[in-house]
XYZ file of C-alpha atoms in Angstrom:
595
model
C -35.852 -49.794 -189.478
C -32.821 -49.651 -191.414
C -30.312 -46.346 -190.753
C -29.376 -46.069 -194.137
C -32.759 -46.855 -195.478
C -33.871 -43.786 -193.429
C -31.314 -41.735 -195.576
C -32.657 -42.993 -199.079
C -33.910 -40.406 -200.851
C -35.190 -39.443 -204.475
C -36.420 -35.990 -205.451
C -38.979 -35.632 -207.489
C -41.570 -33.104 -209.251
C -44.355 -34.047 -206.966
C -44.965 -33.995 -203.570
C -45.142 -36.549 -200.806
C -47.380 -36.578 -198.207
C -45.814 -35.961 -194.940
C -46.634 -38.352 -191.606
C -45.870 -37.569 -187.731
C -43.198 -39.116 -186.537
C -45.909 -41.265 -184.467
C -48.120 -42.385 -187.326
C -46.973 -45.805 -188.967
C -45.521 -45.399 -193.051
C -47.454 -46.911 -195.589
C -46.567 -50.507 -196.626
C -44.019 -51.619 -198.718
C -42.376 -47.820 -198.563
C -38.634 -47.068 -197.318
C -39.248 -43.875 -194.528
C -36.689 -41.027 -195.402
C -35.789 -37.759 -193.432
C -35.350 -34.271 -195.286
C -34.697 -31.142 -194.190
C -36.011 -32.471 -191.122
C -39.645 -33.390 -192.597
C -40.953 -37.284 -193.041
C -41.176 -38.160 -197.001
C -41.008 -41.832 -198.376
C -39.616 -43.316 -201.675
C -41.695 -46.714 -202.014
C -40.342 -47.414 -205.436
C -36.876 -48.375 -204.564
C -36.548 -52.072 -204.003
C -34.224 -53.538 -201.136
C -31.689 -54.501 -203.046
C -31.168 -51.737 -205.519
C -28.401 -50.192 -206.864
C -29.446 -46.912 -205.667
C -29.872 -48.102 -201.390
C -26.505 -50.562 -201.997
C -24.410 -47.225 -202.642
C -26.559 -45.845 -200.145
C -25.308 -48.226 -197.124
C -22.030 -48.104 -198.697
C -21.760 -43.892 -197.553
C -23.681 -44.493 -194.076
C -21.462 -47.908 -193.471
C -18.338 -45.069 -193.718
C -19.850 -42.122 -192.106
C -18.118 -41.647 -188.648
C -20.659 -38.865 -187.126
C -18.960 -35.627 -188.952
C -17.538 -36.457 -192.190
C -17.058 -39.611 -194.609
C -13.900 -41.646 -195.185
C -13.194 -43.111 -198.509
C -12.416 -46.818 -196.946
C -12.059 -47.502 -193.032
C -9.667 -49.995 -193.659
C -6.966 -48.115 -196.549
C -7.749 -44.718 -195.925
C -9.358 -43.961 -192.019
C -9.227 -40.759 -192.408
C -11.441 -37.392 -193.780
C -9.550 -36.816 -197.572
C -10.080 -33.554 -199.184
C -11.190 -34.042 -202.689
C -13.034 -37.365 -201.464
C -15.222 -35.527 -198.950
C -16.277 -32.967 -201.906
C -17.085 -35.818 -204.308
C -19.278 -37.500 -201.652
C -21.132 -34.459 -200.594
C -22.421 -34.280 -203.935
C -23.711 -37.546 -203.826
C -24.899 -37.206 -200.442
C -26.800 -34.071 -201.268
C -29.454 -36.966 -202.495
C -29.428 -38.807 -199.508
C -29.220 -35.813 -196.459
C -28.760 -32.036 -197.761
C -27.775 -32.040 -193.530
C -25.478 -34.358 -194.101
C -23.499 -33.204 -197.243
C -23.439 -29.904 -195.993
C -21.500 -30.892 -192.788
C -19.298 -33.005 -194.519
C -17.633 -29.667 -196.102
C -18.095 -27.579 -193.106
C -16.215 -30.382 -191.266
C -13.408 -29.942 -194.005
C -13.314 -26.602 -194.132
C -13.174 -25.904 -190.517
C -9.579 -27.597 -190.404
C -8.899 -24.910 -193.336
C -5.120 -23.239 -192.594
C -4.688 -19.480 -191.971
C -3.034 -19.196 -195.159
C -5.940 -20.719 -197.185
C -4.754 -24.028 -197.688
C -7.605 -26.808 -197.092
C -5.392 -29.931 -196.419
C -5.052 -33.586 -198.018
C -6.289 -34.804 -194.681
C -7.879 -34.370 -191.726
C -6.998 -36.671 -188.926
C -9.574 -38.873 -187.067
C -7.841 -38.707 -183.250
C -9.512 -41.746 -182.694
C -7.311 -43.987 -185.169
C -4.564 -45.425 -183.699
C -0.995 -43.648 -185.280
C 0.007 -46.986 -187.194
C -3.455 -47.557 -189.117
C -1.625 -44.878 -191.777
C 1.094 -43.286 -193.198
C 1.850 -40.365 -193.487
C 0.293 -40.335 -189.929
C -0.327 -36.961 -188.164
C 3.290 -37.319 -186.290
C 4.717 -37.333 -189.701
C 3.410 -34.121 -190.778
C 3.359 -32.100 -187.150
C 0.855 -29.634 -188.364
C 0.182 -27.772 -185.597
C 4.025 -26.993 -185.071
C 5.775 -27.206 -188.624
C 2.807 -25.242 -190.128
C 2.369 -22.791 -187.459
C 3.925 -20.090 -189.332
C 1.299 -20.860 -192.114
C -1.669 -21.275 -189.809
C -2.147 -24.187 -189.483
C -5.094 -24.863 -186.929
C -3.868 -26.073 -183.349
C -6.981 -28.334 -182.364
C -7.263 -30.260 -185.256
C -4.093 -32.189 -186.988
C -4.330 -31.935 -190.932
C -1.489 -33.271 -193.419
C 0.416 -30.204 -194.936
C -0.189 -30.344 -198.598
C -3.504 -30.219 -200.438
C -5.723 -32.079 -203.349
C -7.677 -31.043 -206.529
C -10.012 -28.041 -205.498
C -13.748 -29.370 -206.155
C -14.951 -27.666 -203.325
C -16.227 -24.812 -204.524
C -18.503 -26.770 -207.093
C -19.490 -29.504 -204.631
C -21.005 -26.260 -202.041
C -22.745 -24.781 -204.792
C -24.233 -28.004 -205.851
C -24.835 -29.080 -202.137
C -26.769 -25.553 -202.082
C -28.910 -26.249 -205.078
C -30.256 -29.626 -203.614
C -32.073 -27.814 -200.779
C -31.796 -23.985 -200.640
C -34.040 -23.497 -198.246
C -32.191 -25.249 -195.664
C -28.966 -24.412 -196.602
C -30.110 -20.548 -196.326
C -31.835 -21.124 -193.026
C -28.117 -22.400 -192.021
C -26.687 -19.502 -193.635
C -24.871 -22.309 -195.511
C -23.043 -20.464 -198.668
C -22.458 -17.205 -196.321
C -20.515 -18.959 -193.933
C -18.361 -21.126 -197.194
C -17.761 -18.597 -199.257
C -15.010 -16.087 -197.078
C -13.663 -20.072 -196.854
C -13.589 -20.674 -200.732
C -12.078 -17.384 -201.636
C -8.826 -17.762 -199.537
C -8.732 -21.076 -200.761
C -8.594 -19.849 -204.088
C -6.506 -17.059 -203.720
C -3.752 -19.501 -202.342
C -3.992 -21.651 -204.878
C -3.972 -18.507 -207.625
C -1.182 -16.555 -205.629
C 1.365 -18.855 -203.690
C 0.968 -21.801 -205.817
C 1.502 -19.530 -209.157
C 5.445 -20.814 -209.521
C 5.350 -21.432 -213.079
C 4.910 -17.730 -213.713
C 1.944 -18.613 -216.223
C -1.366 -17.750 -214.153
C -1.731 -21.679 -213.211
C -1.753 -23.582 -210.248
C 0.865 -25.821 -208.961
C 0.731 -29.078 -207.061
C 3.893 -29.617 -205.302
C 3.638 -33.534 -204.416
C 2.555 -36.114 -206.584
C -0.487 -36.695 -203.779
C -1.988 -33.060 -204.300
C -2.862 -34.118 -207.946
C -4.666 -37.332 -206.344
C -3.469 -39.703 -209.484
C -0.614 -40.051 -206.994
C 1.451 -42.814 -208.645
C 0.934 -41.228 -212.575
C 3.610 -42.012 -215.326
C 3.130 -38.151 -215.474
C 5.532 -37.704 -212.351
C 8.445 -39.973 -213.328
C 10.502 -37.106 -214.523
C 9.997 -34.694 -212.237
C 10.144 -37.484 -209.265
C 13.782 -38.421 -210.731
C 15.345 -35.488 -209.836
C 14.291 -36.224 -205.934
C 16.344 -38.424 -203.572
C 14.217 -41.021 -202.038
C 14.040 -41.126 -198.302
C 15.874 -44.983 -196.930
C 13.843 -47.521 -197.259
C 13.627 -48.227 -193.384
C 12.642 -44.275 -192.288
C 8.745 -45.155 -193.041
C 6.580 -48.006 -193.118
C 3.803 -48.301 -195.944
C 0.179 -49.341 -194.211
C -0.928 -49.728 -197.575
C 0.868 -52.804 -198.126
C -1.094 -54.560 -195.362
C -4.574 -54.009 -197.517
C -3.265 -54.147 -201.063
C -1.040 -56.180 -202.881
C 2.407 -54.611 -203.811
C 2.323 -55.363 -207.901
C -0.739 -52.740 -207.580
C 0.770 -50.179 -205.306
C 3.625 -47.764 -205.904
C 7.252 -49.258 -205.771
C 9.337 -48.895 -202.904
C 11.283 -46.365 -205.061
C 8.539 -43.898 -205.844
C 7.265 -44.009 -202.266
C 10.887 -43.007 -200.907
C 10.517 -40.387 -203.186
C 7.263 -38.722 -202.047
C 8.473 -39.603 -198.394
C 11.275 -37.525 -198.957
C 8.935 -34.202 -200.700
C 6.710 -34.711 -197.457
C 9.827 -34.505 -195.236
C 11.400 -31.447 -197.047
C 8.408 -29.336 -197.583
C 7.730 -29.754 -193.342
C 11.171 -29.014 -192.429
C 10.823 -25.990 -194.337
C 7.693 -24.877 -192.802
C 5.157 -25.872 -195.873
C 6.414 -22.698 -197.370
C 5.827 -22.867 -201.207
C 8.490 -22.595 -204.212
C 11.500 -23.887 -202.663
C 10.861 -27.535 -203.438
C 12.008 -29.870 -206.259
C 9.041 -31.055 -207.955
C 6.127 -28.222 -208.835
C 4.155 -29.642 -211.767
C 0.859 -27.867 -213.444
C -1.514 -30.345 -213.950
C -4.622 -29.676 -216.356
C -7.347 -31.799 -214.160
C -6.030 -30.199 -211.149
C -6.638 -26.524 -212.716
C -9.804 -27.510 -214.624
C -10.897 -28.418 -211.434
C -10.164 -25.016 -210.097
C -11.938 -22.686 -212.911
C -15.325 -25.524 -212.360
C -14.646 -24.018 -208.543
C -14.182 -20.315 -209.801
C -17.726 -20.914 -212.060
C -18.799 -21.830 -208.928
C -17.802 -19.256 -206.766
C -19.102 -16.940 -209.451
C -22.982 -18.610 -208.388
C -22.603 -18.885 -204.947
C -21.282 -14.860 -204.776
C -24.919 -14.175 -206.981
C -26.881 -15.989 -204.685
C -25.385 -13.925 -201.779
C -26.313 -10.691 -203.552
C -23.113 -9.901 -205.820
C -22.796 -9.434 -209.469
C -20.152 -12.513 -210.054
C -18.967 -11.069 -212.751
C -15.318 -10.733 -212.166
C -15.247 -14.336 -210.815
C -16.107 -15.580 -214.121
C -14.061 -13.326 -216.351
C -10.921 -15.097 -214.013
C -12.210 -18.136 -214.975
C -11.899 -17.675 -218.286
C -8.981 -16.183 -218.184
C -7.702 -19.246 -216.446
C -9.312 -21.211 -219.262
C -6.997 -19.452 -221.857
C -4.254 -20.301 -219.930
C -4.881 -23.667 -219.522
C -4.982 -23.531 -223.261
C -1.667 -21.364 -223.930
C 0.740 -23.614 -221.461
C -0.842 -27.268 -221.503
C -2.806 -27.713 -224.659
C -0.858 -29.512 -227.650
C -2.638 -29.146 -230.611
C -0.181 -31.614 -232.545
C -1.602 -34.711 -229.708
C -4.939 -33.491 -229.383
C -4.533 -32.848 -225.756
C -3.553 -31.494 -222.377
C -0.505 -32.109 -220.823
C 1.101 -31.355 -217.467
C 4.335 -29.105 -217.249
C 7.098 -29.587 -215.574
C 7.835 -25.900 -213.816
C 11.553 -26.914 -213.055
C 12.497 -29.242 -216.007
C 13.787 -27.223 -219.392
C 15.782 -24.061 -219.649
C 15.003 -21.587 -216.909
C 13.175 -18.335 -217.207
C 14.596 -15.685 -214.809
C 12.474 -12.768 -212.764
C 9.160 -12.270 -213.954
C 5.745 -11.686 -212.348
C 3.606 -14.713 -210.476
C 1.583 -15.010 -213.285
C -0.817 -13.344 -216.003
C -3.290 -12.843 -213.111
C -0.691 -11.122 -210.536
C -2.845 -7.528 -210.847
C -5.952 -9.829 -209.842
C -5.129 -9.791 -206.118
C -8.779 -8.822 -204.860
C -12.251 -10.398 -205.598
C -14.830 -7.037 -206.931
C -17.195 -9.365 -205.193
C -16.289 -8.835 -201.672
C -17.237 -5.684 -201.390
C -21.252 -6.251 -202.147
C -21.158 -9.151 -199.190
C -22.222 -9.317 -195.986
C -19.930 -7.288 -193.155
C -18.987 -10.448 -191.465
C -17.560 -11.642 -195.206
C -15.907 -8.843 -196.289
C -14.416 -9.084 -192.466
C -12.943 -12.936 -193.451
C -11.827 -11.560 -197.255
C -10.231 -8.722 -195.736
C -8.217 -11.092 -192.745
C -7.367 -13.408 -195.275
C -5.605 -10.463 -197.708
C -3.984 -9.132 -194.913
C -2.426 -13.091 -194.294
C -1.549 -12.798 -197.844
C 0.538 -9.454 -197.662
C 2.124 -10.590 -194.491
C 3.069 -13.959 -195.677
C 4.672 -11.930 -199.011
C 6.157 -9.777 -197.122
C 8.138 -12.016 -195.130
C 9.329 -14.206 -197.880
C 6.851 -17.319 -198.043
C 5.494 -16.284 -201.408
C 9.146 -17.415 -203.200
C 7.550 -18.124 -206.832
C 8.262 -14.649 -207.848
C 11.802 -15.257 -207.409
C 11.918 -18.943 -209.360
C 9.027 -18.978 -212.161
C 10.212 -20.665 -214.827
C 8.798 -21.909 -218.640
C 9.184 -25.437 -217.877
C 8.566 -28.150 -220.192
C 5.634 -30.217 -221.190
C 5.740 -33.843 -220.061
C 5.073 -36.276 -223.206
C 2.764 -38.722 -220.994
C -0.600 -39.205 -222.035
C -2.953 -39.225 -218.636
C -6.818 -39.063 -218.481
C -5.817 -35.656 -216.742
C -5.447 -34.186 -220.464
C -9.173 -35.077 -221.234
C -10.796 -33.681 -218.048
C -10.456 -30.243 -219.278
C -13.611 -31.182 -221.417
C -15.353 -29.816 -218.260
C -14.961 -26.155 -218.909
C -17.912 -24.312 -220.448
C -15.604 -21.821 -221.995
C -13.056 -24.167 -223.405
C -12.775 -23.524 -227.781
C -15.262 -25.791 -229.591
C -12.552 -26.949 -232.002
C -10.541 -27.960 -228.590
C -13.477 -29.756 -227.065
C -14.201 -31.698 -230.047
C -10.512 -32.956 -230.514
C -10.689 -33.981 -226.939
C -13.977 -35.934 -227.548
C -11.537 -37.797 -230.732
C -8.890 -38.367 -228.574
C -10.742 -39.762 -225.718
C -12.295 -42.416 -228.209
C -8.611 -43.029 -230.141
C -6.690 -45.847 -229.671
C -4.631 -44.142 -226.489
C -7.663 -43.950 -224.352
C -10.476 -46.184 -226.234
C -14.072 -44.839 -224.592
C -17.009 -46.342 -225.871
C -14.522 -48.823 -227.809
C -11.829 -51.488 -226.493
C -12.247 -49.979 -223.026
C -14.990 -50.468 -220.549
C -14.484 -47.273 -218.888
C -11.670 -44.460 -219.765
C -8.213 -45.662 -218.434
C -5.781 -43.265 -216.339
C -2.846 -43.160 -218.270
C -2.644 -44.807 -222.374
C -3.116 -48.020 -222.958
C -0.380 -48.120 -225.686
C 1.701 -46.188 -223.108
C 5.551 -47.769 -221.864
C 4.206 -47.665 -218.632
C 0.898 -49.126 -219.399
C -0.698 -51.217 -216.047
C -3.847 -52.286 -216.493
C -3.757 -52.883 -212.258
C -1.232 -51.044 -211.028
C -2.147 -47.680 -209.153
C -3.200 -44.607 -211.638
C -0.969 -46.524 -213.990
C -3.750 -47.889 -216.298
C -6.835 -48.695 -214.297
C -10.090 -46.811 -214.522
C -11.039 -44.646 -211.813
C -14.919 -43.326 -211.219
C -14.090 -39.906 -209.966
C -12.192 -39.247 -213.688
C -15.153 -41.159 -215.723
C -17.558 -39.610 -214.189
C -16.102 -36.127 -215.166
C -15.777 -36.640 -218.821
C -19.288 -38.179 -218.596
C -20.254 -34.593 -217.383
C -17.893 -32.486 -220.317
C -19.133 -35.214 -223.156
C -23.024 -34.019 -222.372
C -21.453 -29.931 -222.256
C -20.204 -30.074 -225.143
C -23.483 -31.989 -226.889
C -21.971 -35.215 -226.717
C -25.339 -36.458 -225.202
C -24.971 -40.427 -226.405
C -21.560 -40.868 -226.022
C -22.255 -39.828 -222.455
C -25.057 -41.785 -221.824
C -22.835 -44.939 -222.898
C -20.418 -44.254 -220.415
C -23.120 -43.220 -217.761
C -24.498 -46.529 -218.057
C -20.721 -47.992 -218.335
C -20.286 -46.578 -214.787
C -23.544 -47.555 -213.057
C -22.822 -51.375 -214.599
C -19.372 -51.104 -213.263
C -20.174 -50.090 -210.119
C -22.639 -52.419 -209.358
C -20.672 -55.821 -210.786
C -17.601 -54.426 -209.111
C -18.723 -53.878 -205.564
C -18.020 -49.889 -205.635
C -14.767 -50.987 -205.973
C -11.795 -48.110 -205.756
C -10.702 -48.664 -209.181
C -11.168 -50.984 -211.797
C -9.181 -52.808 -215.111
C -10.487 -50.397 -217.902
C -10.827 -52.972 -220.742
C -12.638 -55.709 -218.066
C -14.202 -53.866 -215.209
C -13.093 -55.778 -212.780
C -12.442 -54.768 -209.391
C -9.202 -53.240 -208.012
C -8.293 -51.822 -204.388
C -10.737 -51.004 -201.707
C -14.408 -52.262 -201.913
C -17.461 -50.687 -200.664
C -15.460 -46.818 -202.005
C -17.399 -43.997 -200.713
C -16.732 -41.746 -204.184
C -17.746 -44.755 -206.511
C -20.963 -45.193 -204.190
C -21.335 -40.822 -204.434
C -20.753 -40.654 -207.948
C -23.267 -43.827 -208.095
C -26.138 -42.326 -206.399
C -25.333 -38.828 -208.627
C -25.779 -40.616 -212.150
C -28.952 -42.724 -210.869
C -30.532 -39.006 -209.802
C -29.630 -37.071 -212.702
C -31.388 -39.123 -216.200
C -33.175 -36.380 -217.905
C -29.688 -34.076 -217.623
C -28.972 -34.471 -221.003
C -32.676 -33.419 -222.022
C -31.301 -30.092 -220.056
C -28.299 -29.861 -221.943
C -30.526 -30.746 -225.326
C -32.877 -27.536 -224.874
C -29.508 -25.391 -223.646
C -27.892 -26.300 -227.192
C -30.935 -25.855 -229.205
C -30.897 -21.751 -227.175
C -27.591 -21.761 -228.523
C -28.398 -22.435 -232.332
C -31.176 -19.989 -231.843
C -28.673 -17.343 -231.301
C -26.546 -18.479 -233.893
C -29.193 -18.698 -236.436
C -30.301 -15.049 -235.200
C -27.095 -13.478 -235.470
C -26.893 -13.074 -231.106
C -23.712 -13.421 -230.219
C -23.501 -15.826 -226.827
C -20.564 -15.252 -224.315
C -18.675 -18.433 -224.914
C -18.163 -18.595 -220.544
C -20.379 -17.522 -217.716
C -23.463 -17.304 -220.033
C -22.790 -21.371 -220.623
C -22.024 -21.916 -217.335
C -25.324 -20.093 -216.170
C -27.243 -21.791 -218.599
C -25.973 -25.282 -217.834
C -26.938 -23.991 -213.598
C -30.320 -23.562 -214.821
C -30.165 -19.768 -213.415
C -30.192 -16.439 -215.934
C -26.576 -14.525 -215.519
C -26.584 -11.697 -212.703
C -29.598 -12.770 -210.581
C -29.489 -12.373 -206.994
C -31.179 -14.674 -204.398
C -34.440 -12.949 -204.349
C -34.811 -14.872 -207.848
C -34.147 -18.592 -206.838
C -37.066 -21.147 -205.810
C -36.323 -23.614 -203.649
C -36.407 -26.070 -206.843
C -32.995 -24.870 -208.582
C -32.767 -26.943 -211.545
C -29.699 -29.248 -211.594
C -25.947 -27.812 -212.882
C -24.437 -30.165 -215.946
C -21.494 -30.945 -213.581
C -23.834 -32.455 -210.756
C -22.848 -35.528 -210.073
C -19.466 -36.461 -207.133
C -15.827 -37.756 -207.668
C -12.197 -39.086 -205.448
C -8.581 -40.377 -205.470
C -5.014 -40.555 -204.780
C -2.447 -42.760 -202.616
C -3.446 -39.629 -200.632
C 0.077 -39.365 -198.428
């Protein structure tokens, strides 16, 4: 029998008679394994979609986690392994959850969870940035960075929090058996609070990415600016492995790489120590990304028995300032800020959350979890007080960069964002710069009637899943129910004619990059689970009018966020079955040149 057809799995309302593993399954059916119990799924035919994308995820599985593409990228990725545990969560609950743990266990002292994790077993020329580029263990030791594991130094989009919660929801039982979210969460809150803290240079309460390959649409028209001011590395210091699988009119220039070889270089040699770089960008995907993850955290810190309250009052707070630094109301979207481009802003505080150094939370949690929140605070203090945490001395206002990138529509995920907001985003993604569920197959990454328009070239024009598949999930929160089914059905087509490609041309579909791509297969398997979400999101808007109509006021954040989970606000495990309805953001995601 077929390994991967062993993983197939579909969850339904009814239940499935279990077998021995001795007695023979019935005829015609695929056998499956959950939470270590028999179960079958006899309507899924051989060739479907649904087991294609399956075998696509078990043909990349190396024993512990997933890599995007054994050829391109042999490694674990960050935001990659989060997308596919979501996806995986349909296959193996087991599985998905080891996938994170296996991330998170190469988590630095500091908080950090890196771009990459290294697979010893690939020889040092397969990629580049290889692990004796980045010397982890040595350059990052003042930042704790594990010694039996080597990890790249910088970081990628933080899903992670959403993709445990999620990962939770598909089998609770197990995943509180393995004490699952207990042992995560210490994990997700430093993560967080380094992200919140040290990566606050811009002064504004917002995250920074300090390499083009944190944001993961490494090669952006977004970073041309901010990329000019850096002095590329010579030519002959490095050699690019991704030339051997792609072709070079699709990959970065020669230029641009010298130029994120040389970040990589300088923020090593300096010990990965944040704020004394040249390029520190907010990004509004990248910090969407992060309140989904504080929403999250918010859940997961319920389920172990706290209120969550304060968790989601930061995320809005986040939320409004996302809207005060990136939002242009004049373009009808989000756009990234150059921290060190404009006049300069002397002194100042790390941001409008400085005063929110500790999580209320921690205190309610389990000894051995206030014991991690507590280590990881003390880290922080230490690390300020011996000069690491440099933003407070170089926050600046920054300018907005005029460069439209799908990155200003993925904001659309926030349940707290302004109706007025959300609905110009929803214009704007069908407009002419963008042209969803009109001249373009699937949403492109940067505007097609951009200078810089590439309808093939990397994160220059082609349409990525990971992206799509996130403003499929904000189109059906905000009540955008058929404009998201179109593109839901966009993707699955796409995917399936394109051979889970990477990425794709936006106006033809067809495929670019890798083949076989573990996050297109994830986010595959997500959509084909998940049909009757947007009768969930029907009955959550028709609460809403209720309230309206009756004069209730709703709290325009956590209560839509709990509502879209399924789960009333402020209940504690005790409360959850083992059937969690489904969260409006399930469903997986990727990317990036990834370093």
């Amino acid at each position: 029998m077929d390994r991967t057809t062993q993983l197939t799995i579909r969850r339904t309302g009814t239940t499935t008679p279990a077998r021995t593993s001795g007695s023979p399954a019935p005829p015609g059916s695929h056998e499956i394994t959950h939470s270590g119990a028999h179960v079958y799924d006899p309507d899924r035919p051989t060739g479907s979609l649904h087991l294609r994308a399956a075998r696509v995820l078990e043909g990349n599985w190396t024993g512990t986690s997933t890599v995007p593409s054994h050829g391109l990228y042999p490694h674990q990725w960050s935001w990659d392994s989060a997308f596919i545990a979501i996806g995986l969560r349909h296959l193996s609950p087991l599985r998905a959850q080891t996938e994170l743990e296996t991330l998170l266990g190469a988590q630095w002292g500091d908080g950090r969870i890196p771009h990459i994790v290294f697979n010893p077993s690939v020889p040092l020329d397969a990629y580049f940035p290889s692990p004796d580029f980045w010397r982890s263990s040595t350059a990052g030791r003042a930042a704790g960075a594990p010694r039996t594991v080597q990890t790249s130094g910088i970081v990628q989009p933080p899903v992670h929090g959403l993709a445990a919660w999620l990962v939770h929801q598909a089998d609770p039982g197990l995943s509180r058996s393995r004490s699952f979210l207990s042992r995560m969460y210490p994990r997700l809150a430093a993560w967080h609070r380094y992200l919140l803290h040290r990566r606050d240079l811009g002064g504004g309460g917002l995250a920074s990415v300090v390499h083009p390959w944190e944001q993961g649409m490494d090669n952006s028209p977004c970073w041309d600016a901010p990329l000019s001011r850096v002095t590329p590395a010579a030519p002959r210091s490095f050699r690019r492995a991704d030339l051997d699988h792609g072709s070079a009119e699709d990959r970065p220039t020669d230029l641009d790489y010298g130029r994120y070889v040389r970040l990589a270089t300088d923020y090593r040699d300096g010990g990965y120590a944040d704020g004394a770089g040249e390029f520190a960008v907010e990004d509004p995907a990248f910090n969407a990304l992060l309140i989904a993850s504080e929403h999250a955290l918010a859940a997961i810190a319920q389920e172990l028995g706290a209120a969550g309250t304060a968790r989601h009052a930061r995320a809005e707070r986040l939320t409004a300032a996302l809207v005060e630094r990136l939002w242009d109301p004049t373009e009808g979207m989000f756009f990234c800020r150059d921290v060190y481009g404009g006049d300069a802003r002397d002194g100042g505080e790390s941001g409008a959350l400085g005063s929110d150094r500790r999580s209320p939370e921690s205190g309610a949690l389990a000894p051995e979890q206030r014991s991690a929140e507590s280590s990881a605070h003390a880290s922080e203090r230490r690390s300020r007080q011996s000069g690491a945490h440099t933003s407070e001395q170089r926050s600046r206002a920054g300018a907005l960069i005029p460069e439209r990138s799908v990155a200003g529509l993925l904001p659309l995920i926030l349940p707290a964002l302004p109706r007025d907001i959300a609905a110009t985003l929803v214009r704007t993604a069908g407009g002419p710069h963008f042209g969803l569920g009109g001249i373009a197959r699937l949403a492109p990454s940067y505007d097609l009637t951009g200078h810089a328009f590439d309808p093939h070239r990397y994160w220059r024009g082609p349409a990525w899943f990971n992206t799509n598949w996130l403003l499929e999930r904000g189109l059906r929160l905000h009540g955008e129910h058929g404009r998201a089914e179109e593109l839901r059905a966009a993707l699955l087509e796409t995917a399936d004619t394109s051979g889970f490609a990477e990425y794709v041309d936006p106006y033809t579909g067809e495929a670019c990059g890798a083949l076989g791509f573990s996050w297109t297969a994830a986010l595959t398997l997500d959509l084909l689970h998940e049909p009757a979400r947007a009768d969930q999101a029907d009955r959550a808007d028709r609460v809403d009018r209720v309230d309206q109509s009756t004069h209730v006021v709703s709290h325009p954040g956590h209560r839509a966020f709990d509502k879209a989970q399924g789960t009333p606000p402020h209940t504690s495990h005790a409360s959850h079955t083992t059937q969690t309805p489904h969260s409006s953001f399930e469903t997986g995601a990727k990317g990036g040149d990834r370093g």
